[in-house]
């Protein structure tokens, strides 16, 4: 009891196992300043070889006669970096547009979720400048990173910035735009490739064979080994106006200038069937699962079925000028046709009259494509006087949006791998453009053809497109990523860069 009393009198709380004789308090005198008297204290013990260790500089008032020391360290608030942790009370700035009320409501809701419904009873009264010491601070959980901009992607906390919206805090850095090679990785010479807007002379099969109509002949180019095969020659009195593979890629249909539609076996190079019915050239063809549709300068659309002996099973009449665009929807329910009469018509197999007549285009409609990602979404492009790509909802006939491309739209193709569209153009820039749907922001603009880019086809894997033009060249471009790895398309293609002849 006596030793305990002595320890209490000395002002130092010592463990029960330590005696006061083992701990000595030495006072080192120093020249007193003019206004204050400072006492330097040091604790020394036999274990430390009597080397003094400074604890702190304690400033005492002139009236105090002795300095007391305790075992508790109380920091000085003036030297603390409270602003770093956002603990300094300050008014939250109000955003432009009057969003302050929404921020206050959100803060109250968040506090209620974090601290319970009883949190409001601890809040400081309205109008008070400071909160109660026992109440949670309004800046609780708000750690502020110094020298960090409001758009920094490395903000450590969702609640870290009081002057920015919640969406900015949790937003990730924007992904860099996908890089598309600006040059073709393969160029084929295609002599006698016609410069005619109303023809469709290039198509790529699902078995990776490219068909090209050159003059009176059709050539097949196998992409895997670059082998060229001559499929047929129509003779001096006829010429090729359109080519189209079946979806399986085994058979190919050919439209001729005399109005015939021929079906050939692509693997055996043997003609299977010849359909008649058109009065003049057949410039466009389209396969569904079972039906072959053909459009002609005679303004008619004929439906052919290879399973029946008739030349055609039905006729669609609705255009007032040459039919130059035909595309079946992916579910085979609707057929879209475009004509030189500036009309875009939509048909189904239950009626021989169009179910939709879309007349917003002001030039010929050759470019047509259906979305593989959304049922009933159709895109169409107009000629030189129109220059627009328009998007339609075929379930109700409404135009969803349109974009002015600045030049003649010759072809459209919708990527299966990503929700993007490629378009080829004629007068006046002869460019190839890749668009992101539905924002229609430009992903890439490719140039290289010296004349309008009239022909377009896509590879089976959906990564490469081939374009043809009146400059008698076919150019292969890597524009879309693969399905499994949506990374940037590499500039190294399947074939080596160079120019070869297709015949």
PDB file of C-alpha atoms in Angstrom, residues 16 23 47 67 90 119 127 149 167 220 247 425 439 454 477:
ATOM      1  CA  UNK A  16       3.363  -3.313  -9.998  1.00  0.00           C
ATOM      2  CA  UNK A  23      13.072   4.713 -12.792  1.00  0.00           C
ATOM      3  CA  UNK A  47      18.721  -0.860 -18.810  1.00  0.00           C
ATOM      4  CA  UNK A  67       5.290  19.601 -14.779  1.00  0.00           C
ATOM      5  CA  UNK A  90     -17.400  22.579 -44.779  1.00  0.00           C
ATOM      6  CA  UNK A 119     -29.279   8.278 -36.682  1.00  0.00           C
ATOM      7  CA  UNK A 127     -28.747  26.099 -37.984  1.00  0.00           C
ATOM      8  CA  UNK A 149      -8.792  15.115 -59.910  1.00  0.00           C
ATOM      9  CA  UNK A 167     -22.017   8.221 -61.349  1.00  0.00           C
ATOM     10  CA  UNK A 220     -14.488 -19.081-107.434  1.00  0.00           C
ATOM     11  CA  UNK A 247     -26.751 -20.353 -96.722  1.00  0.00           C
ATOM     12  CA  UNK A 425     -19.865   4.387-100.599  1.00  0.00           C
ATOM     13  CA  UNK A 439     -25.034   5.542 -81.445  1.00  0.00           C
ATOM     14  CA  UNK A 454     -20.132  -1.124-105.402  1.00  0.00           C
ATOM     15  CA  UNK A 477     -10.044  -5.686 -94.790  1.00  0.00           C
TER      16      UNK A 477
END
